[in-house]
Amino acid sequence: PDHPDTVLTSLAYCEEFMKESSMPFFTVTADMQLFKIATHIKWSEPERWKHLLLQPGGMHTLMSFIGCIGKLMKGSGLEEILASTFSGVRGMLNGKAWTKAMRGFRMVAAALLSQYLTAGKNSVEELETELEMVRSNPTGWLWIDCFLKPTILIHLFVCAEREGDWLLHMYCLRRMLPSFFASGHWNYARYICWH
């Protein structure tokens, strides 16, 4: 199914269905490989495909983003922390075991924030002040910018996907872009910019 002719045939079928159903546009969600091919097809005939809305698949985007976190946090001790509780840490950090990674990342993030949460502080401003203080240290900067904030972003992204919240979806993708670039996930970095 990842051959350009097959993708073109599928898009043409969707286009025909759209016309028969009097739909103003149609959305196609695909993994990155098919998304790339469909994007190139759309670019080749922009007038014909102006009603086609392409969207990268949420699960594959999430898996790649978790892989970004794993790559950026390599050698930081995250692998050892996760290995104390989970087996298959390599799969977690490369994004393949993404559900287990989400659970593990949430546990580590809760442990990192436990002192703040038990201190009775509950405002966003107090949390931001605390995080900025920790970011002044290079290790704190790594853990906050490359782990804690992306972990929160993962959960926001899943919430956007489950609830169909388009604005939150686009917000999350925009915030994911620096991690895709920094970790060398070029296909996601390049094509999500176009999305």
mmCIF file of C-alpha atoms in Angstrom:
data_model
loop_
_atom_site.group_PDB
_atom_site.id
_atom_site.type_symbol
_atom_site.label_atom_id
_atom_site.label_comp_id
_atom_site.label_asym_id
_atom_site.label_seq_id
_atom_site.Cartn_x
_atom_site.Cartn_y
_atom_site.Cartn_z
ATOM 1 C CA PRO A 1 0.000 0.000 0.000
ATOM 2 C CA ASP A 2 2.997 2.379 0.203
ATOM 3 C CA HIS A 3 3.503 2.563 -3.576
ATOM 4 C CA PRO A 4 2.640 6.007 -5.029
ATOM 5 C CA ASP A 5 0.222 4.531 -7.600
ATOM 6 C CA THR A 6 -1.674 2.674 -4.876
ATOM 7 C CA VAL A 7 -1.876 5.813 -2.747
ATOM 8 C CA LEU A 8 -3.049 7.819 -5.770
ATOM 9 C CA THR A 9 -5.757 5.237 -6.499
ATOM 10 C CA SER A 10 -6.915 5.384 -2.863
ATOM 11 C CA LEU A 11 -7.003 9.187 -2.898
ATOM 12 C CA ALA A 12 -8.942 9.156 -6.180
ATOM 13 C CA TYR A 13 -11.492 6.791 -4.612
ATOM 14 C CA CYS A 14 -11.838 9.160 -1.630
ATOM 15 C CA GLU A 15 -12.212 12.098 -4.013
ATOM 16 C CA GLU A 16 -15.001 10.310 -5.905
ATOM 17 C CA PHE A 17 -16.786 9.460 -2.653
ATOM 18 C CA MET A 18 -16.463 13.080 -1.538
ATOM 19 C CA LYS A 19 -18.130 14.305 -4.742
ATOM 20 C CA GLU A 20 -20.935 11.727 -4.514
ATOM 21 C CA SER A 21 -21.597 12.633 -0.880
ATOM 22 C CA SER A 22 -21.427 16.402 -1.510
ATOM 23 C CA MET A 23 -18.712 16.758 1.108
ATOM 24 C CA PRO A 24 -16.699 20.013 0.955
ATOM 25 C CA PHE A 25 -13.427 18.286 1.872
ATOM 26 C CA PHE A 26 -12.051 14.984 3.086
ATOM 27 C CA THR A 27 -9.371 14.130 5.615
ATOM 28 C CA VAL A 28 -6.823 11.351 5.239
ATOM 29 C CA THR A 29 -4.804 10.214 8.237
ATOM 30 C CA ALA A 30 -1.766 8.039 7.546
ATOM 31 C CA ASP A 31 1.537 6.940 9.001
ATOM 32 C CA MET A 32 4.559 9.022 7.973
ATOM 33 C CA GLN A 33 5.533 6.921 4.976
ATOM 34 C CA LEU A 34 2.079 7.190 3.384
ATOM 35 C CA PHE A 35 1.717 10.791 4.563
ATOM 36 C CA LYS A 36 4.906 11.705 2.661
ATOM 37 C CA ILE A 37 3.678 10.054 -0.542
ATOM 38 C CA ALA A 38 0.219 11.622 -0.254
ATOM 39 C CA THR A 39 1.792 15.028 0.423
ATOM 40 C CA HIS A 40 3.893 14.767 -2.730
ATOM 41 C CA ILE A 41 0.801 13.745 -4.713
ATOM 42 C CA LYS A 42 -1.074 16.752 -3.316
ATOM 43 C CA TRP A 43 1.829 19.064 -4.182
ATOM 44 C CA SER A 44 2.007 17.686 -7.735
ATOM 45 C CA GLU A 45 -1.601 18.742 -8.504
ATOM 46 C CA PRO A 46 -2.584 21.389 -5.944
ATOM 47 C CA GLU A 47 -5.785 22.448 -7.726
ATOM 48 C CA ARG A 48 -7.141 18.906 -7.964
ATOM 49 C CA TRP A 49 -6.361 18.067 -4.336
ATOM 50 C CA LYS A 50 -7.303 21.387 -2.725
ATOM 51 C CA HIS A 51 -10.132 19.643 -0.836
ATOM 52 C CA LEU A 52 -7.805 16.996 0.591
ATOM 53 C CA LEU A 53 -6.679 17.507 4.187
ATOM 54 C CA LEU A 54 -3.736 15.312 5.145
ATOM 55 C CA GLN A 55 -2.909 14.488 8.730
ATOM 56 C CA PRO A 56 0.005 12.454 10.099
ATOM 57 C CA GLY A 57 -1.133 9.503 12.189
ATOM 58 C CA GLY A 58 -1.292 10.270 15.890
ATOM 59 C CA MET A 59 0.097 6.952 17.135
ATOM 60 C CA HIS A 60 3.132 7.031 14.848
ATOM 61 C CA THR A 61 3.786 10.676 15.661
ATOM 62 C CA LEU A 62 3.597 9.855 19.357
ATOM 63 C CA MET A 63 5.939 6.879 18.957
ATOM 64 C CA SER A 64 8.469 9.044 17.133
ATOM 65 C CA PHE A 65 8.213 11.783 19.760
ATOM 66 C CA ILE A 66 8.815 9.286 22.573
ATOM 67 C CA GLY A 67 11.837 8.100 20.588
ATOM 68 C CA CYS A 68 13.035 11.722 20.522
ATOM 69 C CA ILE A 69 12.838 11.901 24.304
ATOM 70 C CA GLY A 70 14.728 8.616 24.595
ATOM 71 C CA LYS A 71 17.467 9.897 22.289
ATOM 72 C CA LEU A 72 17.765 13.286 23.996
ATOM 73 C CA MET A 73 17.860 11.697 27.472
ATOM 74 C CA LYS A 74 20.434 9.019 26.558
ATOM 75 C CA GLY A 75 23.060 8.788 29.285
ATOM 76 C CA SER A 76 21.071 10.906 31.736
ATOM 77 C CA GLY A 77 20.075 8.064 34.063
ATOM 78 C CA LEU A 78 16.505 7.807 32.795
ATOM 79 C CA GLU A 79 17.161 4.316 31.442
ATOM 80 C CA GLU A 80 18.380 3.112 34.838
ATOM 81 C CA ILE A 81 15.415 4.685 36.644
ATOM 82 C CA LEU A 82 12.941 3.013 34.300
ATOM 83 C CA ALA A 83 14.828 -0.320 34.445
ATOM 84 C CA SER A 84 14.234 -0.454 38.198
ATOM 85 C CA THR A 85 10.507 -0.901 37.523
ATOM 86 C CA PHE A 86 10.037 -1.961 33.909
ATOM 87 C CA SER A 87 11.485 -4.560 31.594
ATOM 88 C CA GLY A 88 12.050 -3.764 27.936
ATOM 89 C CA VAL A 89 13.355 -0.264 28.571
ATOM 90 C CA ARG A 90 15.008 -0.090 25.145
ATOM 91 C CA GLY A 91 11.575 -0.492 23.522
ATOM 92 C CA MET A 92 10.208 2.214 25.789
ATOM 93 C CA LEU A 93 12.929 4.706 24.925
ATOM 94 C CA ASN A 94 12.803 4.142 21.173
ATOM 95 C CA GLY A 95 9.008 4.586 21.132
ATOM 96 C CA LYS A 96 8.035 1.033 20.174
ATOM 97 C CA ALA A 97 6.530 0.238 23.602
ATOM 98 C CA TRP A 98 4.801 3.606 23.702
ATOM 99 C CA THR A 99 2.022 2.749 26.169
ATOM 100 C CA LYS A 100 4.539 1.430 28.669
ATOM 101 C CA ALA A 101 6.745 4.467 28.014
ATOM 102 C CA MET A 102 3.869 6.836 28.749
ATOM 103 C CA ARG A 103 3.195 5.056 32.037
ATOM 104 C CA GLY A 104 6.886 5.047 32.985
ATOM 105 C CA PHE A 105 7.439 8.672 31.994
ATOM 106 C CA ARG A 106 4.378 9.725 33.993
ATOM 107 C CA MET A 107 5.723 7.909 37.060
ATOM 108 C CA VAL A 108 9.151 9.546 36.753
ATOM 109 C CA ALA A 109 7.589 12.978 36.171
ATOM 110 C CA ALA A 110 5.376 12.534 39.250
ATOM 111 C CA ALA A 111 8.457 11.596 41.285
ATOM 112 C CA LEU A 112 10.322 14.669 40.014
ATOM 113 C CA LEU A 113 7.391 16.916 40.919
ATOM 114 C CA SER A 114 6.490 15.165 44.177
ATOM 115 C CA GLN A 115 8.348 17.637 46.386
ATOM 116 C CA TYR A 116 6.559 20.513 44.709
ATOM 117 C CA LEU A 117 3.170 18.794 44.855
ATOM 118 C CA THR A 118 3.471 17.857 48.535
ATOM 119 C CA ALA A 119 4.581 21.374 49.522
ATOM 120 C CA GLY A 120 1.004 22.580 49.125
ATOM 121 C CA LYS A 121 1.759 24.805 46.144
ATOM 122 C CA ASN A 122 -0.876 24.561 43.486
ATOM 123 C CA SER A 123 -0.614 27.520 41.128
ATOM 124 C CA VAL A 124 0.899 27.440 37.675
ATOM 125 C CA GLU A 125 2.946 30.547 38.463
ATOM 126 C CA GLU A 126 4.568 28.866 41.470
ATOM 127 C CA LEU A 127 5.387 25.814 39.373
ATOM 128 C CA GLU A 128 6.908 27.958 36.611
ATOM 129 C CA THR A 129 9.032 29.822 39.167
ATOM 130 C CA GLU A 130 10.220 26.527 40.652
ATOM 131 C CA LEU A 131 11.060 25.073 37.243
ATOM 132 C CA GLU A 132 12.970 28.192 36.192
ATOM 133 C CA MET A 133 15.045 27.955 39.357
ATOM 134 C CA VAL A 134 15.866 24.309 38.603
ATOM 135 C CA ARG A 135 16.664 25.148 34.941
ATOM 136 C CA SER A 136 19.573 27.351 36.041
ATOM 137 C CA ASN A 137 21.564 24.136 36.546
ATOM 138 C CA PRO A 138 22.593 22.274 33.327
ATOM 139 C CA THR A 139 21.287 18.956 34.672
ATOM 140 C CA GLY A 140 18.034 20.604 35.695
ATOM 141 C CA TRP A 141 17.769 22.166 32.260
ATOM 142 C CA LEU A 142 18.154 18.727 30.619
ATOM 143 C CA TRP A 143 15.545 17.058 32.807
ATOM 144 C CA ILE A 144 13.012 19.868 32.491
ATOM 145 C CA ASP A 145 13.368 20.751 28.803
ATOM 146 C CA CYS A 146 14.107 17.271 27.439
ATOM 147 C CA PHE A 147 12.004 15.133 29.768
ATOM 148 C CA LEU A 148 9.463 16.859 32.014
ATOM 149 C CA LYS A 149 7.941 19.287 29.499
ATOM 150 C CA PRO A 150 7.865 16.688 26.682
ATOM 151 C CA THR A 151 6.200 14.180 29.038
ATOM 152 C CA ILE A 152 3.462 16.684 29.782
ATOM 153 C CA LEU A 153 3.227 17.347 26.043
ATOM 154 C CA ILE A 154 2.770 13.609 25.355
ATOM 155 C CA HIS A 155 -0.240 13.504 27.635
ATOM 156 C CA LEU A 156 -1.700 16.681 26.119
ATOM 157 C CA PHE A 157 -1.272 15.164 22.656
ATOM 158 C CA VAL A 158 -3.068 11.966 23.670
ATOM 159 C CA CYS A 159 -5.863 14.073 25.167
ATOM 160 C CA ALA A 160 -6.154 16.045 21.901
ATOM 161 C CA GLU A 161 -6.282 12.844 19.848
ATOM 162 C CA ARG A 162 -8.915 11.210 22.044
ATOM 163 C CA GLU A 163 -11.154 14.262 22.251
ATOM 164 C CA GLY A 164 -10.703 15.420 18.658
ATOM 165 C CA ASP A 165 -9.435 18.806 19.837
ATOM 166 C CA TRP A 166 -7.860 20.212 16.672
ATOM 167 C CA LEU A 167 -6.413 23.353 18.279
ATOM 168 C CA LEU A 168 -4.747 21.357 21.059
ATOM 169 C CA HIS A 169 -3.509 18.865 18.441
ATOM 170 C CA MET A 170 -1.839 21.643 16.435
ATOM 171 C CA TYR A 171 -0.454 23.248 19.614
ATOM 172 C CA CYS A 172 1.165 19.945 20.613
ATOM 173 C CA LEU A 173 2.627 19.330 17.162
ATOM 174 C CA ARG A 174 4.117 22.826 17.116
ATOM 175 C CA ARG A 175 5.682 22.238 20.547
ATOM 176 C CA MET A 176 7.018 18.814 19.421
ATOM 177 C CA LEU A 177 8.916 20.231 16.441
ATOM 178 C CA PRO A 178 12.096 21.310 18.302
ATOM 179 C CA SER A 179 12.485 17.792 19.719
ATOM 180 C CA PHE A 180 12.078 16.226 16.270
ATOM 181 C CA PHE A 181 14.788 18.513 14.903
ATOM 182 C CA ALA A 182 17.119 18.122 17.901
ATOM 183 C CA SER A 183 16.986 14.326 17.852
ATOM 184 C CA GLY A 184 17.299 13.935 14.081
ATOM 185 C CA HIS A 185 13.805 12.633 13.326
ATOM 186 C CA TRP A 186 13.941 14.485 9.996
ATOM 187 C CA ASN A 187 10.825 13.092 8.324
ATOM 188 C CA TYR A 188 8.596 14.137 11.212
ATOM 189 C CA ALA A 189 10.397 17.462 11.586
ATOM 190 C CA ARG A 190 10.079 18.267 7.889
ATOM 191 C CA TYR A 191 6.558 17.068 7.163
ATOM 192 C CA ILE A 192 4.926 18.231 10.371
ATOM 193 C CA CYS A 193 6.137 21.721 9.478
ATOM 194 C CA TRP A 194 4.100 21.396 6.271
ATOM 195 C CA HIS A 195 1.125 19.934 8.100
#
